[in-house]
PDB file of C-alpha atoms and ligand atoms in Angstrom:
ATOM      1  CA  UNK D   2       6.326  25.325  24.722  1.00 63.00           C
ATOM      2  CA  UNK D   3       7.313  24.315  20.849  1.00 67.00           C
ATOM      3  CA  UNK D   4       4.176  22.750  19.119  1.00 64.00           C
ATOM      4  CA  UNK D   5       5.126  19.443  18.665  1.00 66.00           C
ATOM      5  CA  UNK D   6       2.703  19.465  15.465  1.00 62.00           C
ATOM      6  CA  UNK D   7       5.421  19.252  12.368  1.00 62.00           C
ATOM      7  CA  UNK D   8       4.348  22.694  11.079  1.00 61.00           C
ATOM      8  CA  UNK D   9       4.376  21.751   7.646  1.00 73.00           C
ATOM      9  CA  UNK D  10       1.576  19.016   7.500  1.00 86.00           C
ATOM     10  CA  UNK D  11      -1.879  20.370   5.766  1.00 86.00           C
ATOM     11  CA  UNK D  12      -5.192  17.912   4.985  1.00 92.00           C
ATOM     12  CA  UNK D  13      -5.362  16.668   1.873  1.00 95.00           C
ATOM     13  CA  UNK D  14      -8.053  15.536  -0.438  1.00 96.00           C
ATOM     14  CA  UNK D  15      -6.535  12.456  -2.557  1.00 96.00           C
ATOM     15  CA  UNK D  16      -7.879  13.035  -6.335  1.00 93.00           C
ATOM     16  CA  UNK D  17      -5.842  10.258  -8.738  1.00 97.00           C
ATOM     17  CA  UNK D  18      -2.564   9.924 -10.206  1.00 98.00           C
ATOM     18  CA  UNK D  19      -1.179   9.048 -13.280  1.00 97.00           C
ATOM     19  CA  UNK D  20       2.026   6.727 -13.951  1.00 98.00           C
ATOM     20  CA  UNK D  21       3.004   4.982 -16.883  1.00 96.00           C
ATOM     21  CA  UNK D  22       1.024   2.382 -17.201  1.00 96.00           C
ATOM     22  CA  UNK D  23      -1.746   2.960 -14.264  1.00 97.00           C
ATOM     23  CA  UNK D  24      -4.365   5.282 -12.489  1.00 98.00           C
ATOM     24  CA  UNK D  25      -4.640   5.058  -8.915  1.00 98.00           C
ATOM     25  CA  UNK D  26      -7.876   6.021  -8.492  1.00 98.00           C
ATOM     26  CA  UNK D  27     -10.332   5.398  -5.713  1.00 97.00           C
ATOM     27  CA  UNK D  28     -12.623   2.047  -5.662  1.00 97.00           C
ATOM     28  CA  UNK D  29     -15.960   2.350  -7.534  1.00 97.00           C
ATOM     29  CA  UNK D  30     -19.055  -0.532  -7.211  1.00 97.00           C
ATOM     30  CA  UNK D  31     -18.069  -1.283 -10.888  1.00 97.00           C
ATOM     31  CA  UNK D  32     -14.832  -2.752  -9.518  1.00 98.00           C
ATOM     32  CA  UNK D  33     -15.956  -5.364  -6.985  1.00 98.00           C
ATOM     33  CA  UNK D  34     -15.257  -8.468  -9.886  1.00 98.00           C
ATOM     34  CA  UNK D  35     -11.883  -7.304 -10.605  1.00 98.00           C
ATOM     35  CA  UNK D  36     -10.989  -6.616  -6.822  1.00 98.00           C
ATOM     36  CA  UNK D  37     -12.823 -10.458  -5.966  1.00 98.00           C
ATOM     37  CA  UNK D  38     -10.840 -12.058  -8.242  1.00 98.00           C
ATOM     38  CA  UNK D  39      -7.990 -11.582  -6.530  1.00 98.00           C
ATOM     39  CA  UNK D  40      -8.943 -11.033  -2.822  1.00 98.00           C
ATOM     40  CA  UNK D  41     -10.654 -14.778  -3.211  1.00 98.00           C
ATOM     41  CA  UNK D  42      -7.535 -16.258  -3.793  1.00 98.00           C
ATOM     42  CA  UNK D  43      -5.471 -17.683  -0.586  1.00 98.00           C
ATOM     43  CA  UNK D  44      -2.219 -17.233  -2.299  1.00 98.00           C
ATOM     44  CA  UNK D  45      -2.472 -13.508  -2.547  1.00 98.00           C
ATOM     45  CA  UNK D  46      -4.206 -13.014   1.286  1.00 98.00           C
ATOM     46  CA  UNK D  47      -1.524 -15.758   2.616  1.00 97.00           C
ATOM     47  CA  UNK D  48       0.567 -13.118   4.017  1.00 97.00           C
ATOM     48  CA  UNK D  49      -2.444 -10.601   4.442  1.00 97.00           C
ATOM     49  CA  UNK D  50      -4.039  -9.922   8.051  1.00 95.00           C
ATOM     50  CA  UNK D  51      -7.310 -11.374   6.475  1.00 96.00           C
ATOM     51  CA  UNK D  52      -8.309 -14.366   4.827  1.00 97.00           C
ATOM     52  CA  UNK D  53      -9.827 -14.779   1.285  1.00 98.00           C
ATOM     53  CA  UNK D  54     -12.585 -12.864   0.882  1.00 98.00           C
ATOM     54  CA  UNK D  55     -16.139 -13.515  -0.413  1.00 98.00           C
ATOM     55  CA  UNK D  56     -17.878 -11.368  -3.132  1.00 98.00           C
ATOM     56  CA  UNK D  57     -20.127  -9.696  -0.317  1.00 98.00           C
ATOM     57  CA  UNK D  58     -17.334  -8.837   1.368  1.00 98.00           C
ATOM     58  CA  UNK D  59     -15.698  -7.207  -0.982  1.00 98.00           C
ATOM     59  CA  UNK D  60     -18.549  -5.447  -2.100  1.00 98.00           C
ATOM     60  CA  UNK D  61     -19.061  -4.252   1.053  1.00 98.00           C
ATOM     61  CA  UNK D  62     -14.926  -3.581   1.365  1.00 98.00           C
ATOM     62  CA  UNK D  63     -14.860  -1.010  -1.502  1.00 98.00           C
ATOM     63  CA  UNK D  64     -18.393   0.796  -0.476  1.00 97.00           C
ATOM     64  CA  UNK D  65     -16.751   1.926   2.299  1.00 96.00           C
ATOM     65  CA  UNK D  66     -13.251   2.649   0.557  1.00 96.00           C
ATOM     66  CA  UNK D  67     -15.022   4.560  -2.406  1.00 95.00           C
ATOM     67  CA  UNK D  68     -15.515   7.454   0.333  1.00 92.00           C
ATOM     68  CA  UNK D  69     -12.183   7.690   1.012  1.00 91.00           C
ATOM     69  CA  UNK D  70     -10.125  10.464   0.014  1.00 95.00           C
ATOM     70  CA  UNK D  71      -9.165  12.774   2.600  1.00 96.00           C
ATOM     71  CA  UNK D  72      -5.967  12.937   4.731  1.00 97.00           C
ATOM     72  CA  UNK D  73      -6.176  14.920   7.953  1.00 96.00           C
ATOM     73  CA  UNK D  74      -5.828  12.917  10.633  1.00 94.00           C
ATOM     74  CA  UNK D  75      -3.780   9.942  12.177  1.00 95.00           C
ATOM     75  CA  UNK D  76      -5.666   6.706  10.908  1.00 96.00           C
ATOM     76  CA  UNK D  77      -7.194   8.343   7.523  1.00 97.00           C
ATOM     77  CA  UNK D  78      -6.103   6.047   4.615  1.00 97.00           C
ATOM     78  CA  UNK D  79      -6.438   5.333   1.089  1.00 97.00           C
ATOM     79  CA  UNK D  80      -7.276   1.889  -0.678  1.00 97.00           C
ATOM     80  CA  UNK D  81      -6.384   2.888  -4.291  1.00 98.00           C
ATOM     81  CA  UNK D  82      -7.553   0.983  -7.425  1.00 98.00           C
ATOM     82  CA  UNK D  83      -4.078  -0.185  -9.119  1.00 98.00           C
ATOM     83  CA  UNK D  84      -6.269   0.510 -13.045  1.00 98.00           C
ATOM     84  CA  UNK D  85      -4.768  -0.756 -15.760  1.00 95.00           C
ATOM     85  CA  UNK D  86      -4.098   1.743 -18.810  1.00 94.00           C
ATOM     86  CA  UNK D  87      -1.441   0.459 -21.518  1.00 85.00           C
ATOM     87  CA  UNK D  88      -2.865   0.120 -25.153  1.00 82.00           C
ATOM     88  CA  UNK D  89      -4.220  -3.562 -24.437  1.00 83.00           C
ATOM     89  CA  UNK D  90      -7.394  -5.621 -24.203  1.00 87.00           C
ATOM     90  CA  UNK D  91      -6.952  -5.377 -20.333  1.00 87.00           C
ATOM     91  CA  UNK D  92      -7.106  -1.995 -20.259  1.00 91.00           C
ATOM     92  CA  UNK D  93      -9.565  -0.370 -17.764  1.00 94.00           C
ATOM     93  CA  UNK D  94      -8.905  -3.673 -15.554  1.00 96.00           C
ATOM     94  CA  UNK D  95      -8.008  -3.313 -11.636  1.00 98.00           C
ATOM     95  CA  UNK D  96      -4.663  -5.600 -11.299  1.00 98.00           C
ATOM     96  CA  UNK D  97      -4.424  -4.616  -7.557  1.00 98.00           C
ATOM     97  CA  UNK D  98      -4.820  -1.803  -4.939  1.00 98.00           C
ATOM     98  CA  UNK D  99      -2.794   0.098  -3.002  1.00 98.00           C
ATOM     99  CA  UNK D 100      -3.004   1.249   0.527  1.00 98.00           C
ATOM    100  CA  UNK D 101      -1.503   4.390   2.127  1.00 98.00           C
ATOM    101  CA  UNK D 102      -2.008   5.787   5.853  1.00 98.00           C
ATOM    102  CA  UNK D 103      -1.828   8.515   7.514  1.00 97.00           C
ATOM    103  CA  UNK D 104      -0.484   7.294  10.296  1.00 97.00           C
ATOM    104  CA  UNK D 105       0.956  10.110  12.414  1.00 95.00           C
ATOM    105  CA  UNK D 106       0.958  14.157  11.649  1.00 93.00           C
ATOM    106  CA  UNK D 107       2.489  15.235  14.681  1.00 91.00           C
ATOM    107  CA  UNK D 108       5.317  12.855  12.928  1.00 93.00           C
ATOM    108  CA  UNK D 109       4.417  13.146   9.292  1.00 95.00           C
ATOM    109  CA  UNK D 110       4.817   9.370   8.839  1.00 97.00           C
ATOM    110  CA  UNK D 111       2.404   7.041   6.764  1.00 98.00           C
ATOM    111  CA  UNK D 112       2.296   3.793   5.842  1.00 98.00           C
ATOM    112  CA  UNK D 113       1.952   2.118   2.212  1.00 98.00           C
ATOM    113  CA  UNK D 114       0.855  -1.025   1.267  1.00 98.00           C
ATOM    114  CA  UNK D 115       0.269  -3.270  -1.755  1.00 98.00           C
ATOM    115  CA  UNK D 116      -1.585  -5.970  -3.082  1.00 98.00           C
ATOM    116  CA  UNK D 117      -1.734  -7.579  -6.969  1.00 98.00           C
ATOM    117  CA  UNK D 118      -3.729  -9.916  -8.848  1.00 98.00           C
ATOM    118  CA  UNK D 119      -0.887 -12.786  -9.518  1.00 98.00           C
ATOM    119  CA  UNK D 120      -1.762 -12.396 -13.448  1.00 96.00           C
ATOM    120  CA  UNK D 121       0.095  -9.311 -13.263  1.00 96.00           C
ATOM    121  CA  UNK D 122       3.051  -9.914 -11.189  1.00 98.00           C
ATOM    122  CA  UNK D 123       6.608  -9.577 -11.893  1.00 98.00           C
ATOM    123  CA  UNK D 124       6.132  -6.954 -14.650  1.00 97.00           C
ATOM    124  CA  UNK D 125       6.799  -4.008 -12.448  1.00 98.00           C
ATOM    125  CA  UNK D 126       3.272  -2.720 -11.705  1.00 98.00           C
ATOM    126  CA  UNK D 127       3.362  -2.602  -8.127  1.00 98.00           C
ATOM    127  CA  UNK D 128       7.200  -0.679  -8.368  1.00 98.00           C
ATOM    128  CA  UNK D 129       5.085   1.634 -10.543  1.00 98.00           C
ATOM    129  CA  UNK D 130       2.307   2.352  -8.055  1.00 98.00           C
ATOM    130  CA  UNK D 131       4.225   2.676  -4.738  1.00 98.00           C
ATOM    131  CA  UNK D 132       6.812   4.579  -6.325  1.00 98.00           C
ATOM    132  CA  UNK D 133       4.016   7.119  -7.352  1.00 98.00           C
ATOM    133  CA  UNK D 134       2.754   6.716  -3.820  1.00 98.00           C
ATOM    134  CA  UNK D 135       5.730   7.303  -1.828  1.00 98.00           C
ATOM    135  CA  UNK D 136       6.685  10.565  -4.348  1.00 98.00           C
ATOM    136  CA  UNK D 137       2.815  12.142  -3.689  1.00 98.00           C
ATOM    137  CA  UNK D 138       3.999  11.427  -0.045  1.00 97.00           C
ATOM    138  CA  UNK D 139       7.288  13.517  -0.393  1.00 97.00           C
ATOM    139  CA  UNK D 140       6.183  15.805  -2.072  1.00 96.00           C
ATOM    140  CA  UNK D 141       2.320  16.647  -2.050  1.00 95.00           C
ATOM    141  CA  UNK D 142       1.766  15.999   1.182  1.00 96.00           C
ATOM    142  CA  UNK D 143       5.471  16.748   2.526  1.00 94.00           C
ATOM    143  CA  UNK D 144       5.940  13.467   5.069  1.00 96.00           C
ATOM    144  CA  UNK D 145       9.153  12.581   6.367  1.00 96.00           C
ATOM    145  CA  UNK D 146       8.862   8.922   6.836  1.00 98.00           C
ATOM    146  CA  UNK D 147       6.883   5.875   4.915  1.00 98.00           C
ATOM    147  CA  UNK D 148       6.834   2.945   6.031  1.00 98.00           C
ATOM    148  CA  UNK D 149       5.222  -0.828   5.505  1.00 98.00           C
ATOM    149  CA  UNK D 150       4.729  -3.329   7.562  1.00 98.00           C
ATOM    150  CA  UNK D 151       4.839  -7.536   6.290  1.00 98.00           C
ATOM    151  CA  UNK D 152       5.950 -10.366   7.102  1.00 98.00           C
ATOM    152  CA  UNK D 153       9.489 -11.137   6.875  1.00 98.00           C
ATOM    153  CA  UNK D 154       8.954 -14.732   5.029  1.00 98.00           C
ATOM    154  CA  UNK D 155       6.498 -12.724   2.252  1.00 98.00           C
ATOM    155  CA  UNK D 156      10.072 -12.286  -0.347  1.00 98.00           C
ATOM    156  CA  UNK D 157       8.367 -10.498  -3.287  1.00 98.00           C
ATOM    157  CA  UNK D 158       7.081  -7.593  -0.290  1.00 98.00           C
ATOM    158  CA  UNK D 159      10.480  -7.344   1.147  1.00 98.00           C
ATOM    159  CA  UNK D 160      12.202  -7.229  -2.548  1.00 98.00           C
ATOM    160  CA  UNK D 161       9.690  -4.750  -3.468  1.00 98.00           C
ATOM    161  CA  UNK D 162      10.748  -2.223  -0.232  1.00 98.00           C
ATOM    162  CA  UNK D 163      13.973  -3.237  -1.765  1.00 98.00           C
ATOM    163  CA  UNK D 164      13.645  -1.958  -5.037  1.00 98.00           C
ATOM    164  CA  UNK D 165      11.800   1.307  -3.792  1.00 98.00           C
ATOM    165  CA  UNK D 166      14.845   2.198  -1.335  1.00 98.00           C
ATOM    166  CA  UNK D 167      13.195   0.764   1.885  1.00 98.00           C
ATOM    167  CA  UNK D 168      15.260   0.067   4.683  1.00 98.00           C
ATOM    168  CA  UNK D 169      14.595  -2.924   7.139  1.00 98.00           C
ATOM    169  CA  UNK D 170      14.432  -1.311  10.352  1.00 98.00           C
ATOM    170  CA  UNK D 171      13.195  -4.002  12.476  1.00 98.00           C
ATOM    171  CA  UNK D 172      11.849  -7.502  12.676  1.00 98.00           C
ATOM    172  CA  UNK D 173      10.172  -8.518  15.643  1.00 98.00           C
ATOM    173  CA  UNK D 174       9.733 -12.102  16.247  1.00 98.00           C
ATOM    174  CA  UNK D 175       6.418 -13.865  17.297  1.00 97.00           C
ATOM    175  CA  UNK D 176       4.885 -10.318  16.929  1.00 96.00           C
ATOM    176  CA  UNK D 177       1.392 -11.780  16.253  1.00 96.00           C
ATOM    177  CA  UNK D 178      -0.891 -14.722  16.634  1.00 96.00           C
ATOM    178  CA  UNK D 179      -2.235 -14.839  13.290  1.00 95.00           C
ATOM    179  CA  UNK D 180      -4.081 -17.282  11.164  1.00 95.00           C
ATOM    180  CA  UNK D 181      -3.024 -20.483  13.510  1.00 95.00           C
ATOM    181  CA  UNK D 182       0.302 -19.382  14.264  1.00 97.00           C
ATOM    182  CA  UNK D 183       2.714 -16.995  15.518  1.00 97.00           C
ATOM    183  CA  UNK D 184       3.817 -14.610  13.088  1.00 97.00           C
ATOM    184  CA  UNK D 185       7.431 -12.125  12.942  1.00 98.00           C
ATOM    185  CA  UNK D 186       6.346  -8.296  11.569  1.00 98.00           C
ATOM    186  CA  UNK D 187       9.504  -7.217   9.722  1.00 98.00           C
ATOM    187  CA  UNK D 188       9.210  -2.538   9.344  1.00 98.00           C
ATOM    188  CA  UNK D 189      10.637  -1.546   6.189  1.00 98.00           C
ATOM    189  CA  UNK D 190      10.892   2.626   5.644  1.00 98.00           C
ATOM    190  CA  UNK D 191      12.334   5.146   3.819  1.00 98.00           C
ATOM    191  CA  UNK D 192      12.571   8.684   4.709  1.00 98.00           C
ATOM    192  CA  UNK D 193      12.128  12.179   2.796  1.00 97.00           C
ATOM    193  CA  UNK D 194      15.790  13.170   2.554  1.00 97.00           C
ATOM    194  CA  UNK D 195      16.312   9.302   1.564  1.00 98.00           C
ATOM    195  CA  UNK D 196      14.025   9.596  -1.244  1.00 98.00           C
ATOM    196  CA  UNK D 197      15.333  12.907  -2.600  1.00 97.00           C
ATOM    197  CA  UNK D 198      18.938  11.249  -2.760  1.00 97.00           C
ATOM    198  CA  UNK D 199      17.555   8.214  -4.985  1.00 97.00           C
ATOM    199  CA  UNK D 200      15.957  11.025  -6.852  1.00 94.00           C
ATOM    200  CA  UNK D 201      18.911  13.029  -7.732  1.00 89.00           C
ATOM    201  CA  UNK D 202      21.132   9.856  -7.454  1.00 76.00           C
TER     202      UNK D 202
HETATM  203  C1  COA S 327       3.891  -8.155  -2.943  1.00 68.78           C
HETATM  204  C2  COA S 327       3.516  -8.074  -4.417  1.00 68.78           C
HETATM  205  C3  COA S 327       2.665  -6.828  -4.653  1.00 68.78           C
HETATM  206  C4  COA S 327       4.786  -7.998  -5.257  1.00 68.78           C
HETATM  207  O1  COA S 327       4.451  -8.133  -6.612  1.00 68.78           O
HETATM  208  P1  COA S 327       5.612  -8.184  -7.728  1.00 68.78           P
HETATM  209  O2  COA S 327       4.977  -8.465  -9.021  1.00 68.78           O
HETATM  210  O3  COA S 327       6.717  -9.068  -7.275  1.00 68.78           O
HETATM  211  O4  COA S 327       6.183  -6.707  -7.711  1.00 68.78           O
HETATM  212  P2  COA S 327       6.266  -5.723  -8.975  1.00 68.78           P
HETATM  213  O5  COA S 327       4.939  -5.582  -9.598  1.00 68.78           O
HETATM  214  O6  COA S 327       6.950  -4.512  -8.515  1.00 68.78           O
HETATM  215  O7  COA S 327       7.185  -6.547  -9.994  1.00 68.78           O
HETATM  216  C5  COA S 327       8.542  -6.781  -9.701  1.00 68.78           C
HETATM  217  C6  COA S 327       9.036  -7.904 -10.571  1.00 68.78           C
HETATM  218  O8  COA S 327       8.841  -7.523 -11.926  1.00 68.78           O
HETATM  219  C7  COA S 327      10.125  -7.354 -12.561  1.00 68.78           C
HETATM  220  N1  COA S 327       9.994  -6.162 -13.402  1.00 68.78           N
HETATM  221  C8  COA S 327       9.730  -6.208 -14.732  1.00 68.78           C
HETATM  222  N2  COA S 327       9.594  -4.962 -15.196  1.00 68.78           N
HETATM  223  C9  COA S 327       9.799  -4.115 -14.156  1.00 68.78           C
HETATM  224  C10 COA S 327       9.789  -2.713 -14.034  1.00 68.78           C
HETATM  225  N3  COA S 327       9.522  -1.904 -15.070  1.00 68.78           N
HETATM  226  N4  COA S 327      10.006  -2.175 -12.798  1.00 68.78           N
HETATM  227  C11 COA S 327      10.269  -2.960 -11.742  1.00 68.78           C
HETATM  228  N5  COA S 327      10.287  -4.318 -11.809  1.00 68.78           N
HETATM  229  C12 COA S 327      10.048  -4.889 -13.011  1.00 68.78           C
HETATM  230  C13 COA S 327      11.131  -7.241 -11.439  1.00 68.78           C
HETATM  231  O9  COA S 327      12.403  -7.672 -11.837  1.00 68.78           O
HETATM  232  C14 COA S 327      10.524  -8.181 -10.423  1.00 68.78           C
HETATM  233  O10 COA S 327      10.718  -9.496 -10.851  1.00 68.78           O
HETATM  234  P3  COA S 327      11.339 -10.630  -9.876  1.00 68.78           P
HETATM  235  O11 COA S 327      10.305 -10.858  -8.806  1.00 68.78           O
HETATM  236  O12 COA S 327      11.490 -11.791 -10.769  1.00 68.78           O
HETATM  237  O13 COA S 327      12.597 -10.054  -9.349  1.00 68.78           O
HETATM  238  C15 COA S 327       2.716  -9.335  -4.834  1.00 68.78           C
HETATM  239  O14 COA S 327       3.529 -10.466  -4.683  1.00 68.78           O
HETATM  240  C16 COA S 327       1.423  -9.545  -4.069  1.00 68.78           C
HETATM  241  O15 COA S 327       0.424  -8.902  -4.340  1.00 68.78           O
HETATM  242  N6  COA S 327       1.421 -10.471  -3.083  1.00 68.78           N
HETATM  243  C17 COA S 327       0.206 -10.835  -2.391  1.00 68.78           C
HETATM  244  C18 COA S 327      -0.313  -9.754  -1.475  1.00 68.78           C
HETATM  245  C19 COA S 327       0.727  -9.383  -0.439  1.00 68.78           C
HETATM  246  O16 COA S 327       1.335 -10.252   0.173  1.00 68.78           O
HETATM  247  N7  COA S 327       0.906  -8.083  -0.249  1.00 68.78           N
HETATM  248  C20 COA S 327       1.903  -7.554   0.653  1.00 68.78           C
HETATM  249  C21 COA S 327       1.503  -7.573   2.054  1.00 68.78           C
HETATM  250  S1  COA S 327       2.811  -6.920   3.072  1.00 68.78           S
END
């Protein structure tokens, strides 16, 4: 019988990557005030699976993403430090994180995620990072599908698959009880041989 392993798939050990005007790097201790300044604030986590989070938590939150790095297997993930390098006082600052799964390697399909201090929205950082994330995921590690997950009524998530070539490819209604109420899931994805066109295009 044909494998149904995609043949091309190998582990990976994340190290960091450069754009522009950020490093996504893995989490460090020294980054818990940056990361709480943001995760504490209910506008950011209203769309989020969690609620605001304390200053422990978080703490204890990037301990145990600090150690990540590897992608082998179906559920490994990333929580990447969005740093902040341009030629300004803020430099060396985390303005947000992004998060990328492994989700399947029979399937070579992960999923990406994104979250940003408000400070720092609408200039373009979080384009910046997810592009970078979904080319490492194209190329580097050779997927054929990325997708995210959100909420259909969270606009700047859905215009952000938007500007990164995501398709919507479903939205199911009532999907989950969450935070008091029943929420829709709307799937947003973009494939390898999608991405290459937008690259050449
Ligand atoms: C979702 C989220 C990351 C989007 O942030 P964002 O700032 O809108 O996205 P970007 O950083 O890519 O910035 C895009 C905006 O900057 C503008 N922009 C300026 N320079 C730009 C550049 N070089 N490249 C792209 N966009 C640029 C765009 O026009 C856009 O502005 P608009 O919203 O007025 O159209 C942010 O709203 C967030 O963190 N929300 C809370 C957490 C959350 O809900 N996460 C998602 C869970 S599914």
């Amino acid at each position: 019988m044909t494998p149904r392993r995609a043949p091309h798939y190998r582990a990976h050990e994340f190290a960091a990557i450069s754009t522009p005007r950020l490093l996504l790097r893995a989490m460090t201790s020294g980054d818990v005030d940056d990361v709480h300044a943001y995760m504490s604030n209910p506008d950011v986590c209203r769309f989020l699976l969690h609620e605001p989070r304390s200053r422990e938590t978080v703490a204890l939150k990037i301990e145990e993403w600090s150690t990540m790095g590897r992608l082998a297997v179906p559920g490994d993930d990333l929580q990447l430090a969005m740093e902040f390098t341009t030629d300004d006082p803020e430099a060396g600052r985390v303005i947000g994180h992004t998060y990328f799964k492994l989700t399947s390697v029979d399937d070579v399909t992960a999923e990406i995620g994104w979250t940003l201090h408000p400070g720092f929205e609408g200039k373009g950082y979080a384009t910046e990072a997810a592009a970078a994330m979904l080319a490492y995921a194209f190329t580097t590690l050779g997927l054929n599908r990325v997708y995210a997950e959100l909420d259909p009524r969270n606009i700047a998530s859905v215009a952000l698959c938007g500007r990164l070539g995501m398709r919507e490819e479903a939205h199911f209604r009532e999907h989950m009880w969450l935070k008091g109420e029943w929420s829709d899931t709307g799937i947003h994805a973009i494939l390898r041989s999608e991405w290459s066109a937008r690259q050449s295009g």
